[in-house]
mmCIF file of C-alpha atoms in Angstrom:
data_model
loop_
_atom_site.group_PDB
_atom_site.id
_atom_site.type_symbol
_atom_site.label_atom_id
_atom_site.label_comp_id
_atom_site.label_asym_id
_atom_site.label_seq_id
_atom_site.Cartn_x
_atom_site.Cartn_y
_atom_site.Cartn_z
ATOM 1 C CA UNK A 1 -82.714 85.710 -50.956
ATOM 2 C CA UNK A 2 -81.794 89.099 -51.741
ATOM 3 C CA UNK A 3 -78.374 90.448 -51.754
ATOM 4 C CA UNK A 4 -78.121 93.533 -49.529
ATOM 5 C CA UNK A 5 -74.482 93.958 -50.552
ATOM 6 C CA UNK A 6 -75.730 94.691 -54.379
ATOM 7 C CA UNK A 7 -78.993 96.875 -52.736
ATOM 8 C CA UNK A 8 -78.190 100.109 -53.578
ATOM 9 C CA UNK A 9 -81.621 101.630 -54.352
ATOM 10 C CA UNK A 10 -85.180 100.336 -52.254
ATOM 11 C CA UNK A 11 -88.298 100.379 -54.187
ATOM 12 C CA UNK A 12 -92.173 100.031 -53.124
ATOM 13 C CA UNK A 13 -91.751 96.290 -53.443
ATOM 14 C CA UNK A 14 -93.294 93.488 -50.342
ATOM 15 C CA UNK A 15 -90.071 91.560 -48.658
ATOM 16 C CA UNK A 16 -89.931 87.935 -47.811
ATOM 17 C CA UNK A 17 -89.938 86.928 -44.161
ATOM 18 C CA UNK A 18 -85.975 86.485 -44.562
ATOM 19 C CA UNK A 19 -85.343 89.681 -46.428
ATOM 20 C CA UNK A 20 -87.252 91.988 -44.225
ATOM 21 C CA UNK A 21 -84.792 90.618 -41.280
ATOM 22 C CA UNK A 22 -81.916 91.439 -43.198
ATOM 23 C CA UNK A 23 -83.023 94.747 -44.405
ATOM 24 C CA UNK A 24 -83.743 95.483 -40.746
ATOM 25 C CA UNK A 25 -80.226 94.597 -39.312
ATOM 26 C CA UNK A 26 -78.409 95.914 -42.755
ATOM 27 C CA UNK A 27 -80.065 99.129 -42.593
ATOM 28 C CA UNK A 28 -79.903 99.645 -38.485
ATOM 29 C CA UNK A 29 -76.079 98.653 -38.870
ATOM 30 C CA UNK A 30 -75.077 101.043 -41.930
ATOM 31 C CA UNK A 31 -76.631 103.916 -40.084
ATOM 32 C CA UNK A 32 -74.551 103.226 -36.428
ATOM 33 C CA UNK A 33 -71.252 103.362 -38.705
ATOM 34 C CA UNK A 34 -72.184 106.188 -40.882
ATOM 35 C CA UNK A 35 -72.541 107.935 -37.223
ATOM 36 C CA UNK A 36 -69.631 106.388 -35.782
ATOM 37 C CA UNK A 37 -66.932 107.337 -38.393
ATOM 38 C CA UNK A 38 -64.518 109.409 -36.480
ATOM 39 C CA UNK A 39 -66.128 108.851 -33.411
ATOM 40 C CA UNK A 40 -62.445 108.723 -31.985
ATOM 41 C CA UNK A 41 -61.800 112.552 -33.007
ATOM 42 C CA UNK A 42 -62.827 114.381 -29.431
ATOM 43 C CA UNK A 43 -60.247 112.069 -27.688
ATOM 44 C CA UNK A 44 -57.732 112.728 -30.087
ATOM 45 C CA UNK A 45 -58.115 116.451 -29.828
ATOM 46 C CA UNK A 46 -58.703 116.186 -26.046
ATOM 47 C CA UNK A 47 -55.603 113.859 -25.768
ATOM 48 C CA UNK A 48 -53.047 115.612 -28.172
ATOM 49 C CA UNK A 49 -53.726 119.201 -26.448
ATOM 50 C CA UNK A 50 -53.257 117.813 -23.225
ATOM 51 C CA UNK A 51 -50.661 115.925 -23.035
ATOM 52 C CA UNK A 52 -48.600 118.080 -25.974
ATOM 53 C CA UNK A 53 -49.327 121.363 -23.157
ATOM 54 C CA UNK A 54 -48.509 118.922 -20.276
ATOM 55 C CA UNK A 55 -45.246 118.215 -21.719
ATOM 56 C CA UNK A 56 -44.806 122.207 -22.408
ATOM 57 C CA UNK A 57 -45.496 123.191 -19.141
ATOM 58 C CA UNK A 58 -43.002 120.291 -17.973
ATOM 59 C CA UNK A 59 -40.226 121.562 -19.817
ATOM 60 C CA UNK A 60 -41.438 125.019 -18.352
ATOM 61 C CA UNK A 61 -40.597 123.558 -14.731
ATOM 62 C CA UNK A 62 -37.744 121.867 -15.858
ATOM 63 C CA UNK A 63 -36.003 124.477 -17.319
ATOM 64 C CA UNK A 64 -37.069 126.968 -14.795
ATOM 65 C CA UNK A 65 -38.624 129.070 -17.211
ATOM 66 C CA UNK A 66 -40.700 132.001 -16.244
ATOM 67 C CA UNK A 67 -43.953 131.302 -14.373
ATOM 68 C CA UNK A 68 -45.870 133.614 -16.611
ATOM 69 C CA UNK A 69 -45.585 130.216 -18.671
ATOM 70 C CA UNK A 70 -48.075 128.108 -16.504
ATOM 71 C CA UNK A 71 -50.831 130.351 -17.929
ATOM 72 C CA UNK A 72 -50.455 128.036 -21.051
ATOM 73 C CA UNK A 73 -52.659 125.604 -19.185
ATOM 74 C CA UNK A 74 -55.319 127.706 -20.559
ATOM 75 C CA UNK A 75 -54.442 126.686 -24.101
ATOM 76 C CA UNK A 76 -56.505 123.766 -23.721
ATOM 77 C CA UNK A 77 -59.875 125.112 -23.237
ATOM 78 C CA UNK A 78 -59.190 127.836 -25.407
ATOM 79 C CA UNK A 79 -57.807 125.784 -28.414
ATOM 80 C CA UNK A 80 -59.840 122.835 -27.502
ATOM 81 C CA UNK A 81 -63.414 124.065 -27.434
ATOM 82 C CA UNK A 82 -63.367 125.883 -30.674
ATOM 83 C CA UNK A 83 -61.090 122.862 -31.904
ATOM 84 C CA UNK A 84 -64.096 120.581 -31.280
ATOM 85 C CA UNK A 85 -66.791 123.000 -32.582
ATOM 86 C CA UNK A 86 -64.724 123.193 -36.120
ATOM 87 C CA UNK A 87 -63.984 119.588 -36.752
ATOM 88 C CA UNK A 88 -66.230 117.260 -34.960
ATOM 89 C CA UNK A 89 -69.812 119.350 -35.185
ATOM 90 C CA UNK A 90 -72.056 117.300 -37.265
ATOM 91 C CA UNK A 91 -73.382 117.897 -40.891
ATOM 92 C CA UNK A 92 -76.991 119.532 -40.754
ATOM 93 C CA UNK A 93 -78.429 116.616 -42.578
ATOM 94 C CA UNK A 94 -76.860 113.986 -39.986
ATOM 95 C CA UNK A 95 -79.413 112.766 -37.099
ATOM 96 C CA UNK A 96 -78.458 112.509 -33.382
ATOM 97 C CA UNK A 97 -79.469 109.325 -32.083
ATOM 98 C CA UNK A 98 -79.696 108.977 -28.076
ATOM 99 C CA UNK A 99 -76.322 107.787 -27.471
ATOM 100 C CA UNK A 100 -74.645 111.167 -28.843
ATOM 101 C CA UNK A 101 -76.981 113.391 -26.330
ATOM 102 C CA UNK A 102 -75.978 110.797 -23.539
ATOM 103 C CA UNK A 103 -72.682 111.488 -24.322
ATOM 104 C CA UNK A 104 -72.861 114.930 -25.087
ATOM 105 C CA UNK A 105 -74.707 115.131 -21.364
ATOM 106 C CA UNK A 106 -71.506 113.673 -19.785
ATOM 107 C CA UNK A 107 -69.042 115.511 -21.179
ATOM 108 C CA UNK A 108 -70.940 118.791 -20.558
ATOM 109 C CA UNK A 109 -71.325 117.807 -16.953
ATOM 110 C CA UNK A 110 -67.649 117.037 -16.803
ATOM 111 C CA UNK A 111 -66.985 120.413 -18.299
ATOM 112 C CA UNK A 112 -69.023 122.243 -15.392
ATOM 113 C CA UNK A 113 -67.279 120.201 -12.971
ATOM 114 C CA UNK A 114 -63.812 121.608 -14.008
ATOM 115 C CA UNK A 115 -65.378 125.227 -12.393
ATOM 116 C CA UNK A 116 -65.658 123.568 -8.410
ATOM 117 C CA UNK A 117 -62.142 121.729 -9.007
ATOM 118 C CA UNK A 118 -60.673 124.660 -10.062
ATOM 119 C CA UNK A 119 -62.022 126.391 -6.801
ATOM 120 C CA UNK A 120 -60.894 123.279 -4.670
ATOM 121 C CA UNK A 121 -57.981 123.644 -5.931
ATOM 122 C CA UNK A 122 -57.074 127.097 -5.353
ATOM 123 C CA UNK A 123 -58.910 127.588 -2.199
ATOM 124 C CA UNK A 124 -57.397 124.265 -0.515
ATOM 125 C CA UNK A 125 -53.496 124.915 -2.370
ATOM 126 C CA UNK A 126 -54.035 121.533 -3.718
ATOM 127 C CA UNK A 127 -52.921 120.281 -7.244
ATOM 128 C CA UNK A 128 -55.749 120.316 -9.860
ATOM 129 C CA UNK A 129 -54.273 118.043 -11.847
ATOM 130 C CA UNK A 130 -55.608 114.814 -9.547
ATOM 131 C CA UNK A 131 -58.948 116.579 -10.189
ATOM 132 C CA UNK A 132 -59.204 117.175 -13.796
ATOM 133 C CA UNK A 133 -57.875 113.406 -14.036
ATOM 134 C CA UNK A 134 -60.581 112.288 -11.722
ATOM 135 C CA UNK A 135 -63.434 114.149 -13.702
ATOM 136 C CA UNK A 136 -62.277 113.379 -17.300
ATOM 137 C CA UNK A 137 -61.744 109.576 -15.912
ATOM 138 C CA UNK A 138 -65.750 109.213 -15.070
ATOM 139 C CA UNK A 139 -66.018 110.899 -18.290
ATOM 140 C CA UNK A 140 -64.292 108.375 -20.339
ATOM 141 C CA UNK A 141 -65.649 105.524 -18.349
ATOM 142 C CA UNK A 142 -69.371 106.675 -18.882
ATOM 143 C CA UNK A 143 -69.054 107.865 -22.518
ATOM 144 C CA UNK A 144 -67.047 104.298 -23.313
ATOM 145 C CA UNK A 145 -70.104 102.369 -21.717
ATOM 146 C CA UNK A 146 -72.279 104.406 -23.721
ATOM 147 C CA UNK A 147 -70.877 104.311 -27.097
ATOM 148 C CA UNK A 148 -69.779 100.365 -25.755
ATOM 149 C CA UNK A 149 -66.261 100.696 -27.032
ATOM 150 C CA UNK A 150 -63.877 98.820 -24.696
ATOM 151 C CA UNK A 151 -60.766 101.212 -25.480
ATOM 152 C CA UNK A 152 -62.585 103.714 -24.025
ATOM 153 C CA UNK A 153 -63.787 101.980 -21.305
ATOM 154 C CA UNK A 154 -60.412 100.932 -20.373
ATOM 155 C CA UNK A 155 -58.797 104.263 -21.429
ATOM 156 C CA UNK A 156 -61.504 105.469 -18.613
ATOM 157 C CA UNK A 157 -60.203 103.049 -15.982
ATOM 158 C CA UNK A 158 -56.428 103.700 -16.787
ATOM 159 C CA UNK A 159 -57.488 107.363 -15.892
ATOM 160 C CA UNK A 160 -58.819 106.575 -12.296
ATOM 161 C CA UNK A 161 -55.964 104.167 -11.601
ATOM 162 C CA UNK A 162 -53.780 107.500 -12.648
ATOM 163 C CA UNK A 163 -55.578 110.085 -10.096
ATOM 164 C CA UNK A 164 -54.819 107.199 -7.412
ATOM 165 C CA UNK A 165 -51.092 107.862 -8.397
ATOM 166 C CA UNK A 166 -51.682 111.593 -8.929
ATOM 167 C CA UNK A 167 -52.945 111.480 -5.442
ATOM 168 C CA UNK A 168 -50.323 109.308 -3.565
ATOM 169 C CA UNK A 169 -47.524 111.979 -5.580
ATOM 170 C CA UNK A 170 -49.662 115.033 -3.978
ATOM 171 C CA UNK A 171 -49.173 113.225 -0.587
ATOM 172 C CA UNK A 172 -45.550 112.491 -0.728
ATOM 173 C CA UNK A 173 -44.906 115.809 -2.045
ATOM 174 C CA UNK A 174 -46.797 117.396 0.962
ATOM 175 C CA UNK A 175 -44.649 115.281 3.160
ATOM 176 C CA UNK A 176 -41.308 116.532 1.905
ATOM 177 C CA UNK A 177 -42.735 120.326 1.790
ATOM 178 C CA UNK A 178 -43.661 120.132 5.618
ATOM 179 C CA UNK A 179 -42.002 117.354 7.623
ATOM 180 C CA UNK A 180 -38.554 116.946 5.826
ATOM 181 C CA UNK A 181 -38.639 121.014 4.299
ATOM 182 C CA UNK A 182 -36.997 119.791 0.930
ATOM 183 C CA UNK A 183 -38.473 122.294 -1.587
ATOM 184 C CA UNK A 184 -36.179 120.308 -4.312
ATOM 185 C CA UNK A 185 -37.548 117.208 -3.917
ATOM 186 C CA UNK A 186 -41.389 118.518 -4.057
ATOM 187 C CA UNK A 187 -40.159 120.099 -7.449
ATOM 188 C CA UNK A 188 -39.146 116.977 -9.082
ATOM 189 C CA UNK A 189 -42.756 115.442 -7.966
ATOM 190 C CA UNK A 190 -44.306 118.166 -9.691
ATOM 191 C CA UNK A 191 -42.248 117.948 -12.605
ATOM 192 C CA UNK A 192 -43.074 113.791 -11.998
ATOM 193 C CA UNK A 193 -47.198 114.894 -11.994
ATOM 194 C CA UNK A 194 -47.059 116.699 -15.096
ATOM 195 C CA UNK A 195 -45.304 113.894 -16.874
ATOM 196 C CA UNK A 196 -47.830 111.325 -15.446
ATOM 197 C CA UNK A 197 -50.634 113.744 -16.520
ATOM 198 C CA UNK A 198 -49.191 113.834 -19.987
ATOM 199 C CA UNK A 199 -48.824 109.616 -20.110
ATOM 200 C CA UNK A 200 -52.515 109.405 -18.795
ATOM 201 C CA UNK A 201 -53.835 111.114 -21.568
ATOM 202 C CA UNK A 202 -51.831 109.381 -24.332
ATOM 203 C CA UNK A 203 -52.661 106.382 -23.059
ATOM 204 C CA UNK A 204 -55.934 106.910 -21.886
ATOM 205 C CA UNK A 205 -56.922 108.806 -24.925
ATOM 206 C CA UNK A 206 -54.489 109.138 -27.954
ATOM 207 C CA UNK A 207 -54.531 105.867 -28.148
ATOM 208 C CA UNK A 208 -58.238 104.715 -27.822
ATOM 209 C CA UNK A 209 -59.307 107.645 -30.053
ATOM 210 C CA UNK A 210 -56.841 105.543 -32.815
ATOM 211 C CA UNK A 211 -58.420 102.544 -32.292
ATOM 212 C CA UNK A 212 -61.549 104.132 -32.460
ATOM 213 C CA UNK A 213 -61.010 105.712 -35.273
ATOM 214 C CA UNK A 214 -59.175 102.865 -37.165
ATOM 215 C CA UNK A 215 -62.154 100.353 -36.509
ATOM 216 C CA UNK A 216 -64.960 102.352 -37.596
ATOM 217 C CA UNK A 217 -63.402 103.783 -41.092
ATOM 218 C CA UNK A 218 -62.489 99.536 -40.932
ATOM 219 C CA UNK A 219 -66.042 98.458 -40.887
ATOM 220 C CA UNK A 220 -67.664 102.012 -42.734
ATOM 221 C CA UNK B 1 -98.141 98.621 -43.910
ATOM 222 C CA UNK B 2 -93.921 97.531 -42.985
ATOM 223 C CA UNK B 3 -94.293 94.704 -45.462
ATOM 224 C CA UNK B 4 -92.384 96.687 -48.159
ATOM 225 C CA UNK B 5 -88.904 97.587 -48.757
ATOM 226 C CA UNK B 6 -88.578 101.069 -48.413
ATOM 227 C CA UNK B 7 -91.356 101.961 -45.768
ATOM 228 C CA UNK B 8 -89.066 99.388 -43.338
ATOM 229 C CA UNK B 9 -85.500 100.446 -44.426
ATOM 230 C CA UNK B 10 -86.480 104.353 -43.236
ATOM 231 C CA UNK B 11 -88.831 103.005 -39.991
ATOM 232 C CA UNK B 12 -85.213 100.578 -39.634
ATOM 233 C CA UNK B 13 -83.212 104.221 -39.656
ATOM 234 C CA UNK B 14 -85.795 106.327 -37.538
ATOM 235 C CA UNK B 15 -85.449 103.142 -34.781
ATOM 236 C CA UNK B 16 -81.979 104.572 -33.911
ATOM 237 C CA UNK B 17 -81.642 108.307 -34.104
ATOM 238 C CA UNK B 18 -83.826 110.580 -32.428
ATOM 239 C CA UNK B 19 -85.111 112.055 -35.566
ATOM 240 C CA UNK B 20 -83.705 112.354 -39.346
ATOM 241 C CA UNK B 21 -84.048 114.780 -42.148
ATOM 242 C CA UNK B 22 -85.348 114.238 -45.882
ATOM 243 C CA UNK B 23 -82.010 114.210 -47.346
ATOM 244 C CA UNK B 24 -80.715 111.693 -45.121
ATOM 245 C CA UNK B 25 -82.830 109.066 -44.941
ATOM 246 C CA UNK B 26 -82.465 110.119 -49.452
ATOM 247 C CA UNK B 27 -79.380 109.411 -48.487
ATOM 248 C CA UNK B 28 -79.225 106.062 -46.648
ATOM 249 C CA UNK B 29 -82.164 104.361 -48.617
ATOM 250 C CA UNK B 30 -81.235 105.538 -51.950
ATOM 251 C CA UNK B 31 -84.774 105.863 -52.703
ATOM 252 C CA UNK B 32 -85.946 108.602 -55.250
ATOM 253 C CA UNK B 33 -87.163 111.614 -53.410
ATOM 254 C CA UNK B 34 -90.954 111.118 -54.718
ATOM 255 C CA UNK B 35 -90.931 107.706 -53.670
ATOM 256 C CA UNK B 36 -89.717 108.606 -50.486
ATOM 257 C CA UNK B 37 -91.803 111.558 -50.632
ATOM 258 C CA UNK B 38 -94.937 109.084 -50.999
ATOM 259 C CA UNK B 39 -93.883 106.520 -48.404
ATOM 260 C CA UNK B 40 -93.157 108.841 -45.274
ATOM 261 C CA UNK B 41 -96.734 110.193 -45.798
ATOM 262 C CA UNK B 42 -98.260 106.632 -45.665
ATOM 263 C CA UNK B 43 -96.194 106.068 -42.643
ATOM 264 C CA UNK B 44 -97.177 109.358 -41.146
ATOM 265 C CA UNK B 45 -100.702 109.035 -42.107
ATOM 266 C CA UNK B 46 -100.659 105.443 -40.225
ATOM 267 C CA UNK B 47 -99.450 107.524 -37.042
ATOM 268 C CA UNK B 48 -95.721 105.350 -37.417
ATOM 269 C CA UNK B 49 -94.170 108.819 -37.376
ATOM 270 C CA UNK B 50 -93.751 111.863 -36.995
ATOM 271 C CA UNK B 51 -93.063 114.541 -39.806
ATOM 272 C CA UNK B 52 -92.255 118.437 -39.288
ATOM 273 C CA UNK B 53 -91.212 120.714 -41.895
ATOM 274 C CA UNK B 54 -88.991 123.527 -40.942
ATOM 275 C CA UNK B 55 -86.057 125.921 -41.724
ATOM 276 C CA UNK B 56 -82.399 125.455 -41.645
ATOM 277 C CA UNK B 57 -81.286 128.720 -42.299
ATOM 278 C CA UNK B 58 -83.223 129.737 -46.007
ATOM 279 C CA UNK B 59 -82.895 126.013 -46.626
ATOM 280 C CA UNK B 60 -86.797 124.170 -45.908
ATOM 281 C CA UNK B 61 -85.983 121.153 -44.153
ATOM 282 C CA UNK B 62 -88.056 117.782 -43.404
ATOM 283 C CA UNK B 63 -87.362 116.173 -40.255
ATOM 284 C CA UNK B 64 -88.913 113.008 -39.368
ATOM 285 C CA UNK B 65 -89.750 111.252 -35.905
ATOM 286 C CA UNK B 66 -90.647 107.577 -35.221
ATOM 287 C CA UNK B 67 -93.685 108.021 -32.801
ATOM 288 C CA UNK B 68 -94.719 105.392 -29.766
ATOM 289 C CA UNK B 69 -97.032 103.697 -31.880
ATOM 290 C CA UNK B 70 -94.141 102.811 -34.739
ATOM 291 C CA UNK B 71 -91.969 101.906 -32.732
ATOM 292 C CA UNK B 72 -94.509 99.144 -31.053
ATOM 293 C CA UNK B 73 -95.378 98.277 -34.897
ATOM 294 C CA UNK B 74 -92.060 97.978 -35.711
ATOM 295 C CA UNK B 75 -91.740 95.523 -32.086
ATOM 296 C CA UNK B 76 -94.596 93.307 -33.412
ATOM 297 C CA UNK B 77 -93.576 93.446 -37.225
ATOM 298 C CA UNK B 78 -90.114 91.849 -35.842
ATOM 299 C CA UNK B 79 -91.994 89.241 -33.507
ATOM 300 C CA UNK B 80 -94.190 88.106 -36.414
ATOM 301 C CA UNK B 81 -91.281 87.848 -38.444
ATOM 302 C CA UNK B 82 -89.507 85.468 -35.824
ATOM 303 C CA UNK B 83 -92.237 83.608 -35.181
ATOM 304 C CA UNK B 84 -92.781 83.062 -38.655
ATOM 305 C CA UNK B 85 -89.061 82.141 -39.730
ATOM 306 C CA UNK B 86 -89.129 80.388 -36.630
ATOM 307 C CA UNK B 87 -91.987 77.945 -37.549
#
């Protein structure tokens, strides 16, 4: 039988029956976790920027700094595009296989999608925070089907149980804006979004982007 | 034609990715890059794939494709091979 752990160069040589199997599933595995190495990377720069800008913009409301500071928001398509185009583009000589244009597909569309929200939410006076959460939560639920990673999968899930919550704070906030008029309390359920925001993407992506990435250096 | 080592360890590779260049299929196999050389153009001249030589930048580059009929070879190689462990 041969030893695939010792194979380290293949010759023009015929395989047994047994061998060629093994060759087969040896060689189709060692190429998935060549190309899964750091696959948790885009949810760890998607989740740190987030959530670290979340937390900024927090203290912003908290401290009743001035609202010029809510343009930070922008910091994370600004930082975060370029961010992914410097660390997680691949090598020349690496191939794509299907699963990274799927993917790819996704998170473009979820990109796009951040355009109408944004327009929802400006032209309705609505939050867009219950938005972005509800696009980047069919995001992580697709791409963690895809790439078949539970964490992500779940990390996807934890974000759509969040925009419920997101959603249920924009109506109780409404509620004390118009029928009880208490402009204090609506402020400390917007301070109360943004900290929810920043706890969905820890846990919904921090942390799954570890376990990503501790698994797959694990098994490269 | 799969029968040997390094003809299925790169048709093994293609079977996942949408296509793969020279140096990285040099890469995974280990093979030498004449031998490798030698072996993608019996594959390609037994239609298993497909091979197109480009640019990256100055850099020539050798990207490889498994076509419909490999990947129906490959399908049948691994059915004779059950079958045949399975006997």
């Amino acid at each position: 039988m041969l030893n695939l752990n010792t194979l380290t160069t293949m010759q023009e040589r015929k395989l047994t029956e047994a061998e060629s199997l093994a060759l087969i599933t040896q060689m189709i595995q060692n190429t998935h976790r060549r190309l899964t190495v750091n696959a948790g990377k885009p949810y760890l720069i998607w989740g740190y920027l987030t959530a670290g800008v979340a937390l900024f913009e927090w203290l912003v409301v908290v401290n009743g700094w001035s609202f010029y500071w809510m343009f930070a928001w922008w910091l994370i398509p600004l930082l975060g595009f370029p961010l992914m185009l410097l660390t997680c583009r691949k090598r020349p000589t690496e191939p794509k296989n299907y699963i990274d244009r799927a993917v790819d597909s996704v998170w473009l569309a979820c990109s796009v999608a951040m355009i109408p929200a944004f327009a929802i939410a400006l032209f309705y006076r609505v939050s867009i925070l219950p938005l972005v959460t509800l696009i980047i939560s069919i995001g992580t639920l697709v791409s963690g089907r895809l790439i078949a990673m539970k964490e992500v999968t779940w990390g996807g899930i934890f974000f759509m149980c969040g925009t419920v919550a997101m959603a249920i704070y924009q109506v109780m906030m409404r509620h004390a804006v118009v029928v009880e008029n208490v402009n204090e309390y609506s402020l400390f359920l917007y301070k109360g979004e943004m900290l929810i925001f920043a706890l969905l993407f820890i846990c919904g992506m921090i942390i799954p982007g570890h376990i990503i990435n501790a698994k797959t250096r694990k098994n490269a | 034609m799969l029968h040997s080592e390094l003809r299925l360890g790169v048709m093994s590779i293609l079977l996942g990715v949408e296509e793969a260049d020279f140096v990285f299929l040099r890469q995974e196999t280990g093979a030498t890059a004449g031998n490798l050389s030698v072996q993608l153009d019996k594959l390609q001249k037994a239609g298993y794939i497909e091979i197109t030589k480009t640019f990256r930048g100055k850099m020539p580059c050798t990207l490889c494709r498994i076509t419909e009929e490999g990947i129906r070879a490959f399908e049948n190689y691994v059915e004779a091979l059950r079958s045949y462990i399975e006997k």
